[in-house]
XYZ file of C-alpha atoms in Angstrom:
569
model
C 103.254 57.499 155.504
C 106.162 59.490 154.091
C 105.308 62.006 151.417
C 108.850 61.943 150.053
C 111.177 58.986 149.743
C 110.972 55.208 149.720
C 107.806 53.416 150.842
C 107.643 51.478 154.099
C 107.581 47.712 153.494
C 106.382 46.344 156.807
C 102.675 46.606 156.080
C 100.021 48.028 153.806
C 100.588 51.615 152.667
C 99.349 54.111 150.113
C 102.614 53.632 148.234
C 101.832 49.942 148.088
C 98.580 50.721 146.313
C 100.438 52.962 143.898
C 103.019 50.254 143.271
C 100.270 47.784 142.488
C 98.797 50.245 140.018
C 102.206 50.395 138.337
C 102.417 46.596 138.100
C 104.573 46.303 141.240
C 103.642 44.136 144.214
C 105.462 44.874 147.475
C 106.601 41.805 149.435
C 106.654 41.554 153.205
C 110.425 41.044 153.329
C 111.313 44.439 151.873
C 111.324 43.187 148.277
C 109.078 43.927 145.347
C 107.937 41.476 142.746
C 107.790 42.948 139.279
C 105.008 41.228 137.297
C 105.777 37.891 138.933
C 109.505 37.979 138.185
C 112.346 37.464 140.635
C 112.057 39.761 143.686
C 114.285 42.832 143.769
C 115.399 44.170 147.158
C 115.238 47.910 147.835
C 118.525 49.616 148.542
C 118.495 51.937 151.520
C 118.710 55.478 150.134
C 119.646 58.658 151.947
C 117.347 61.651 151.732
C 119.680 63.259 149.196
C 119.695 60.125 147.048
C 115.916 59.980 147.206
C 115.683 63.594 146.051
C 118.068 62.884 143.164
C 116.036 59.857 142.086
C 112.864 61.953 142.118
C 114.505 64.692 140.061
C 115.797 62.218 137.479
C 112.433 60.487 137.315
C 110.639 63.785 136.743
C 113.096 64.726 133.988
C 112.691 61.353 132.283
C 108.930 61.746 132.290
C 109.310 65.220 130.837
C 111.296 63.693 127.974
C 108.532 61.174 127.371
C 110.618 58.238 128.639
C 107.801 56.929 130.806
C 108.859 53.272 130.855
C 112.377 54.237 131.904
C 110.960 56.457 134.655
C 108.721 53.660 135.920
C 111.683 51.273 135.967
C 113.615 53.822 138.050
C 110.699 54.093 140.473
C 110.394 50.314 140.685
C 114.087 49.683 141.283
C 114.560 52.505 143.820
C 111.271 52.091 145.637
C 110.809 55.880 145.584
C 107.724 57.791 144.530
C 108.022 60.961 142.477
C 105.199 62.707 144.303
C 102.452 62.089 146.828
C 99.777 59.728 145.465
C 97.065 62.384 145.831
C 99.255 64.874 143.958
C 99.844 62.305 141.225
C 96.097 61.745 140.955
C 95.480 65.510 140.836
C 97.914 65.856 137.967
C 96.380 62.935 136.061
C 92.791 64.135 136.538
C 93.619 67.643 135.353
C 95.385 66.403 132.249
C 92.337 64.199 131.530
C 89.916 67.067 132.184
C 88.199 65.103 134.954
C 87.292 68.139 137.068
C 85.136 66.414 139.680
C 87.838 63.931 140.599
C 90.447 66.704 140.512
C 88.432 68.596 143.162
C 88.394 65.467 145.332
C 92.199 65.220 144.962
C 92.571 68.838 146.125
C 90.426 68.000 149.161
C 92.729 65.065 149.940
C 95.717 67.445 149.898
C 94.198 70.135 152.137
C 96.289 69.191 155.193
C 99.475 69.642 153.168
C 98.674 73.124 151.842
C 100.614 75.751 153.784
C 99.266 79.019 152.350
C 96.313 80.760 153.954
C 93.156 79.896 151.997
C 95.421 77.783 149.838
C 92.811 75.126 149.173
C 90.245 77.764 148.203
C 92.708 79.367 145.783
C 93.537 75.985 144.272
C 89.841 75.205 143.755
C 89.301 78.633 142.194
C 92.093 78.104 139.656
C 90.770 74.634 138.842
C 87.203 75.897 138.353
C 88.465 78.781 136.218
C 90.038 76.285 133.789
C 86.856 74.209 133.861
C 84.709 77.290 133.140
C 86.875 78.416 130.219
C 86.876 74.963 128.662
C 83.077 74.810 128.912
C 82.838 78.171 127.133
C 85.238 77.105 124.393
C 83.208 73.911 123.833
C 79.995 75.945 123.567
C 78.588 74.418 126.776
C 77.258 77.767 127.966
C 74.749 76.528 130.578
C 77.381 74.316 132.216
C 79.767 77.259 132.246
C 77.107 79.448 133.927
C 76.438 76.764 136.538
C 80.168 76.481 137.242
C 80.406 80.242 137.704
C 77.262 80.658 139.815
C 77.157 77.543 141.917
C 80.850 76.635 142.316
C 83.085 79.696 141.900
C 80.874 82.443 143.381
C 80.186 80.559 146.664
C 83.948 80.442 147.287
C 83.760 84.238 147.926
C 87.263 84.640 146.542
C 88.552 87.114 143.949
C 85.174 88.641 143.109
C 86.786 91.000 140.604
C 88.115 88.047 138.622
C 84.679 86.397 138.684
C 83.194 89.544 137.140
C 85.885 89.494 134.446
C 85.176 85.840 133.687
C 81.501 86.702 133.258
C 82.364 89.082 130.402
C 83.952 86.235 128.445
C 80.463 84.898 127.712
C 80.164 87.730 125.199
C 82.747 86.141 122.906
C 81.219 84.723 119.754
C 83.865 82.135 118.923
C 86.601 80.019 120.549
C 89.184 82.232 118.879
C 87.573 85.351 120.321
C 87.481 83.765 123.769
C 91.183 82.913 123.669
C 92.076 86.430 122.534
C 89.819 88.129 125.081
C 91.018 85.998 127.996
C 94.664 85.737 126.914
C 94.295 81.975 127.374
C 95.937 79.186 125.377
C 92.680 77.266 124.965
C 91.649 73.787 125.969
C 94.512 71.326 125.728
C 97.766 70.035 127.152
C 99.477 73.441 127.345
C 96.879 75.254 129.433
C 96.276 72.240 131.673
C 100.000 71.841 132.310
C 100.186 75.525 133.264
C 97.326 74.938 135.696
C 99.217 72.047 137.305
C 102.261 74.288 137.704
C 100.162 77.000 139.349
C 98.661 74.509 141.790
C 102.084 73.090 142.631
C 103.110 76.442 144.154
C 100.641 75.814 146.994
C 102.202 72.451 147.858
C 105.577 71.612 149.409
C 108.096 70.017 147.017
C 108.014 66.836 149.095
C 104.412 66.428 147.931
C 104.677 67.701 144.363
C 107.913 68.589 142.597
C 108.203 72.034 141.020
C 108.196 71.806 137.210
C 111.476 71.049 135.463
C 113.286 71.115 138.788
C 116.411 69.298 137.585
C 116.935 71.768 134.730
C 116.395 74.654 137.147
C 119.130 73.323 139.438
C 121.523 72.757 136.536
C 120.923 76.281 135.214
C 121.583 77.666 138.687
C 124.877 75.768 138.799
C 125.836 77.098 135.363
C 124.940 80.660 136.386
C 127.078 80.335 139.497
C 130.029 78.993 137.517
C 129.713 81.807 134.990
C 129.584 84.350 137.832
C 132.861 82.933 139.181
C 134.500 82.922 135.745
C 136.701 86.049 135.549
C 136.594 86.170 131.746
C 132.992 85.161 131.071
C 132.255 87.300 128.041
C 130.673 84.919 125.544
C 126.998 84.534 124.695
C 126.549 80.999 125.992
C 123.345 82.148 127.672
C 121.628 82.349 124.283
C 123.022 79.029 123.034
C 122.288 76.179 125.472
C 123.977 73.672 123.150
C 127.285 75.461 123.770
C 127.147 74.605 127.480
C 128.665 71.288 128.508
C 127.389 69.811 131.759
C 130.205 67.278 131.958
C 132.796 69.741 133.251
C 132.865 73.091 135.011
C 132.496 76.234 132.938
C 135.637 78.312 132.404
C 136.158 80.904 129.658
C 139.623 81.194 128.198
C 141.459 84.471 128.562
C 142.182 84.204 124.830
C 138.494 84.983 124.163
C 138.672 88.196 126.182
C 139.748 91.600 124.711
C 143.275 91.301 126.138
C 145.274 91.650 122.931
C 146.077 94.604 120.693
C 144.481 93.858 117.332
C 145.129 97.294 115.777
C 146.921 100.542 116.561
C 145.319 103.626 114.982
C 147.981 106.281 114.325
C 146.115 108.889 112.258
C 146.040 111.548 114.997
C 149.183 113.668 115.371
C 148.784 114.734 118.999
C 147.244 113.535 122.256
C 143.990 111.575 121.776
C 141.515 112.746 124.373
C 138.364 110.791 123.635
C 137.000 107.706 121.873
C 133.497 106.331 121.584
C 131.642 103.737 119.495
C 128.309 104.590 117.916
C 125.217 102.983 119.509
C 124.933 100.547 116.585
C 128.591 99.538 116.995
C 129.449 100.121 113.322
C 131.410 103.362 113.793
C 134.061 104.742 116.114
C 134.701 108.434 116.766
C 137.996 109.698 118.179
C 138.909 113.231 119.192
C 142.345 114.741 119.627
C 144.258 117.777 120.802
C 145.283 118.188 117.142
C 141.801 119.594 116.411
C 140.481 116.640 114.418
C 137.500 114.403 114.929
C 137.937 111.131 113.045
C 135.063 108.748 112.328
C 136.032 105.145 111.619
C 134.089 102.257 110.104
C 133.930 99.084 112.216
C 133.518 95.696 110.549
C 131.488 93.685 113.038
C 132.568 90.397 111.442
C 136.321 90.849 110.998
C 136.683 93.434 113.803
C 138.744 95.580 111.427
C 138.564 99.361 111.851
C 139.193 101.712 108.906
C 139.096 105.485 108.642
C 135.925 106.869 107.110
C 135.859 110.662 107.551
C 138.014 113.296 109.205
C 136.520 116.531 110.546
C 139.078 119.259 111.160
C 139.527 122.823 112.454
C 138.233 122.330 115.994
C 140.414 125.174 117.228
C 140.713 124.017 120.846
C 140.821 120.287 120.167
C 138.135 117.611 120.657
C 137.871 116.588 124.307
C 134.396 115.012 124.374
C 132.122 113.271 121.850
C 128.416 112.411 122.069
C 126.716 110.127 119.521
C 123.046 110.587 118.643
C 120.941 107.498 119.518
C 120.430 106.723 115.803
C 124.203 106.837 115.112
C 123.858 109.556 112.445
C 125.254 112.625 114.225
C 128.042 113.409 116.666
C 128.578 116.386 118.930
C 132.194 117.420 119.409
C 133.061 119.487 122.493
C 136.351 121.139 123.354
C 138.277 121.585 126.622
C 137.451 124.095 129.398
C 138.329 127.231 127.431
C 136.180 126.299 124.408
C 132.919 128.278 124.039
C 131.473 126.316 121.109
C 130.546 122.814 120.029
C 130.107 121.204 116.604
C 127.285 118.978 115.372
C 128.435 116.764 112.487
C 126.351 114.537 110.211
C 128.606 111.479 109.946
C 126.622 110.052 107.016
C 126.992 113.040 104.691
C 130.109 114.504 106.281
C 128.440 117.902 106.611
C 128.609 120.284 109.543
C 125.019 120.442 110.801
C 125.669 123.362 113.121
C 128.288 125.161 115.164
C 126.746 126.147 118.500
C 127.931 129.053 120.632
C 125.648 131.017 122.930
C 128.299 133.348 124.338
C 132.084 133.778 124.016
C 132.206 133.439 127.813
C 130.746 129.910 127.702
C 132.583 126.675 128.319
C 130.732 123.837 126.559
C 132.690 120.755 127.565
C 130.031 118.031 127.799
C 126.873 117.018 125.942
C 124.238 114.296 125.941
C 121.479 113.489 123.466
C 117.827 113.065 124.341
C 116.245 109.783 123.120
C 114.300 111.581 120.375
C 117.503 112.339 118.363
C 116.286 115.941 118.031
C 117.487 117.555 121.256
C 120.575 117.532 123.391
C 121.839 118.950 126.688
C 125.172 120.724 126.994
C 127.050 122.469 129.766
C 130.372 123.404 131.307
C 132.162 124.456 134.472
C 131.540 128.173 133.972
C 127.854 127.750 134.739
C 126.342 126.980 131.321
C 123.566 124.375 131.228
C 121.396 124.404 128.090
C 118.836 122.302 126.265
C 119.102 122.811 122.484
C 117.539 121.323 119.375
C 119.605 119.610 116.699
C 120.035 122.924 114.850
C 121.571 124.515 117.930
C 118.603 126.651 118.987
C 118.478 126.967 122.782
C 115.131 125.821 124.202
C 115.796 126.043 127.941
C 118.610 126.941 130.272
C 119.416 126.351 133.919
C 121.216 129.019 135.872
C 124.031 128.457 138.315
C 124.946 124.836 137.526
C 128.640 124.290 136.917
C 128.648 121.080 134.900
C 131.655 118.778 135.005
C 129.987 115.931 133.078
C 126.411 115.002 132.191
C 124.314 112.036 131.058
C 120.657 111.716 130.032
C 119.172 108.992 132.221
C 117.898 106.241 129.889
C 114.900 105.325 132.050
C 113.528 108.762 132.970
C 113.323 112.402 131.926
C 116.155 113.360 134.266
C 119.445 114.779 133.112
C 122.217 113.693 135.486
C 124.962 116.262 135.948
C 128.135 116.140 138.005
C 128.989 119.585 139.332
C 131.865 121.325 141.048
C 130.435 120.481 144.496
C 131.484 116.814 144.150
C 127.919 115.647 143.619
C 125.529 114.379 140.958
C 122.044 115.840 140.773
C 119.104 115.030 138.535
C 117.543 117.879 136.516
C 114.157 117.810 134.817
C 113.978 120.420 132.059
C 110.241 119.850 131.561
C 109.179 121.157 134.970
C 112.483 122.755 135.989
C 112.926 120.683 139.149
C 116.062 119.004 140.456
C 116.804 116.251 142.962
C 119.976 115.098 144.732
C 121.382 111.774 143.517
C 124.756 111.173 145.192
C 127.576 112.949 146.970
C 131.312 112.235 146.816
C 134.046 113.721 149.009
C 136.341 114.547 146.082
C 135.831 116.044 142.592
C 133.949 113.886 140.103
C 136.031 114.118 136.930
C 133.639 112.118 134.730
C 130.853 109.555 134.972
C 128.612 107.330 132.881
C 125.612 105.061 133.505
C 124.824 101.558 132.290
C 122.118 100.811 129.741
C 119.509 100.088 132.415
C 120.194 103.397 134.136
C 120.634 101.649 137.482
C 124.418 101.854 137.938
C 126.745 104.831 137.628
C 130.500 104.637 137.106
C 132.490 107.589 138.448
C 136.112 108.612 138.019
C 136.870 110.499 141.227
C 139.971 112.678 141.605
C 142.730 111.000 143.686
C 140.324 108.132 144.493
C 139.921 106.108 141.318
C 136.804 104.431 139.946
C 133.625 104.132 142.031
C 130.435 102.191 141.285
C 127.139 103.621 142.569
C 123.623 102.215 142.655
C 121.448 105.140 141.552
C 118.183 103.593 142.705
C 119.316 102.813 146.228
C 121.682 105.832 146.309
C 124.550 103.774 147.741
C 128.221 103.333 146.894
C 128.515 99.717 145.762
C 132.223 99.294 145.080
C 135.571 101.047 144.896
C 137.632 99.422 142.165
C 141.277 98.930 143.028
C 144.502 99.405 141.068
C 143.910 102.388 138.804
C 146.013 105.570 139.130
C 143.741 108.627 139.092
C 144.886 112.149 139.936
C 143.254 115.281 138.554
C 143.307 114.303 134.884
C 139.902 113.741 133.288
C 139.697 110.032 132.522
C 136.602 108.395 131.045
C 135.573 104.869 132.055
C 132.858 102.628 130.645
C 130.616 99.633 131.192
C 130.877 96.845 128.644
C 131.240 93.227 127.735
C 128.492 90.633 127.869
C 125.452 92.086 129.688
C 127.707 95.001 130.691
C 129.192 92.769 133.383
C 132.570 94.501 133.123
C 134.031 97.917 133.794
C 137.074 99.381 132.044
C 139.068 102.512 132.752
C 142.158 104.302 131.581
C 144.844 105.284 134.049
C 147.671 107.740 134.552
C 150.112 104.804 134.781
C 149.610 104.205 131.015
C 147.501 101.053 131.476
C 143.919 99.982 130.844
C 142.233 98.291 133.797
C 139.304 95.887 133.467
C 137.195 94.694 136.408
C 134.247 92.408 136.768
C 131.430 94.525 138.242
C 131.219 92.142 141.198
C 134.923 92.281 142.094
C 137.119 94.995 143.571
C 140.357 93.822 142.000
C 140.981 93.998 138.234
C 140.748 90.787 136.239
C 143.354 92.077 133.792
C 145.603 95.084 133.107
C 146.355 95.954 129.484
C 149.780 97.373 128.650
C 150.889 98.995 125.403
C 150.367 102.732 125.705
C 153.349 104.879 126.683
C 151.429 107.791 128.243
C 148.223 108.418 130.206
C 145.173 106.563 128.892
C 142.450 109.225 128.762
C 139.424 107.257 127.615
C 138.244 103.707 126.997
C 135.065 102.488 125.361
C 133.550 99.055 124.782
C 131.768 98.272 121.527
C 128.068 97.939 122.486
C 127.538 95.226 119.849
C 130.814 93.313 120.235
C 131.581 92.164 123.794
C 135.107 91.264 122.639
C 136.097 94.713 121.280
C 137.479 97.553 123.389
C 139.314 100.753 122.389
C 141.573 103.065 124.384
C 142.815 106.596 123.619
C 146.064 107.946 125.009
C 148.294 110.981 125.282
C 150.813 108.973 123.249
C 148.775 109.937 120.157
C 147.401 106.464 119.456
C 144.135 104.590 119.730
C 144.520 100.918 120.553
C 141.951 98.326 119.608
C 141.787 95.376 121.997
C 140.260 92.022 121.077
C 140.574 88.263 121.501
C 143.670 86.380 120.417
C 141.873 85.085 117.315
C 141.605 88.645 115.941
C 145.295 89.499 116.251
C 146.764 90.007 112.774
C 150.389 90.125 111.733
C 151.870 93.516 110.879
C 149.260 95.659 112.640
C 151.780 97.662 114.642
C 153.491 97.112 117.949
C 151.838 94.547 120.128
C 150.251 95.172 123.474
C 150.068 92.696 126.270
C 147.864 91.947 129.232
C 148.940 91.370 132.780
C 146.791 88.903 134.733
C 145.888 89.791 138.289
């Protein structure tokens, strides 16, 4: 007998019995007679066709189209699952535990896992025990536990836990204590799905297998789509199965939607707030400008301007709650500024020594502390009022980031490496080593990937957990200027970087070559940043004194300044 496929028609078989139960009578000449009507001959089906029929039949049953599914079975001559598996499913859904145990025994030769049959019986008896307790049939529950589950000598710890459930005084208390859905279709269906994992798919199909395959196909198509940057994942109705998925380039941030001209000298840095509603830009002209971002229209308007940063603003760090920014200067700047962007007040100007060089900063998750450092050997932890709490001697910091998933502070130093520093116990660990100076770096939201701008080498992607270089992105021009890159787009699947050739480069994280190059700036692009709340909004800051806002074609407005263009790769 074949567990998967069409039944044999040259004699009696288990499929024949099943067909009779479904109102189908197999004939000796390879035909079936449906309720006495005209015989229908089976069509010879390949293994692939048989699998497809089974998948469709399962999906139809899942939709409640049982008559349609039975007609498919009758016309194709295929069975959806082994007869014993079908009986097991039916008995469980009926709550017929004794017959369900017999069905498991019938399937024992088809169970591959070690002690698989014992584990299946244990799961079945666990459901039976819980249902007895919920129904108030305490003595039957005790008998199930003592005389059926315990003799299996499997998962004794779980048996002890199940015993404690007898203390519950109500069905509601039992469900809460056991984290169980309660007696009914939902919990029994989950049991069937657990038992299926012990059986090969030729015997019992995995649940919702057709939808799983379709979702895998969609995921693969999206992974191949160079411009996939839309939230189709959260809106299944937006996905059409009738044609292959392909995002339009017009939906991608390839077009200049605004040019911000308020700075009067080179713009060194730009960064969106964590909530995406503000943008901060810093310039050689000594000003820090905070802009309001309309998340609906994508329009950016000036909100506040903070002036008199005597050395210019070369680095900006937003507090996690988007209320404060730290403004750092270039290498020869010994002080940093902490601004309250809500009130417009200077919270504190921090300077430990006139010999310091405070060029980088990163906030701790508590919004109350931050880390700052520079290439002259300063490395401090301070509170929001600028009071130094700890310091680390001898670390020449090029750039630093607070790891989002640990207490480590990641710092790139002048030895071409990144190390992790723990200010709580004053320990440090090596993270990665490059052969050339690390000019800047950032990490993604999960803290797993790091993006480095390496002098004369370009943009490198590292896996911080495995400590391996994943990818060297191609195309960008990187010398010894400090250029800041970023992760961004949907699920942070993209990487963007400025370049000394005046362009913005965007790559998919899984590809070496850029998916698009954005042209419009006339000098080096120092910094790019992706809006964390808008996958279709990107900004770039340049030595040409402008900040360009990049968005989809639908957000381009007439009269917003000179247009930029994208070059496909």
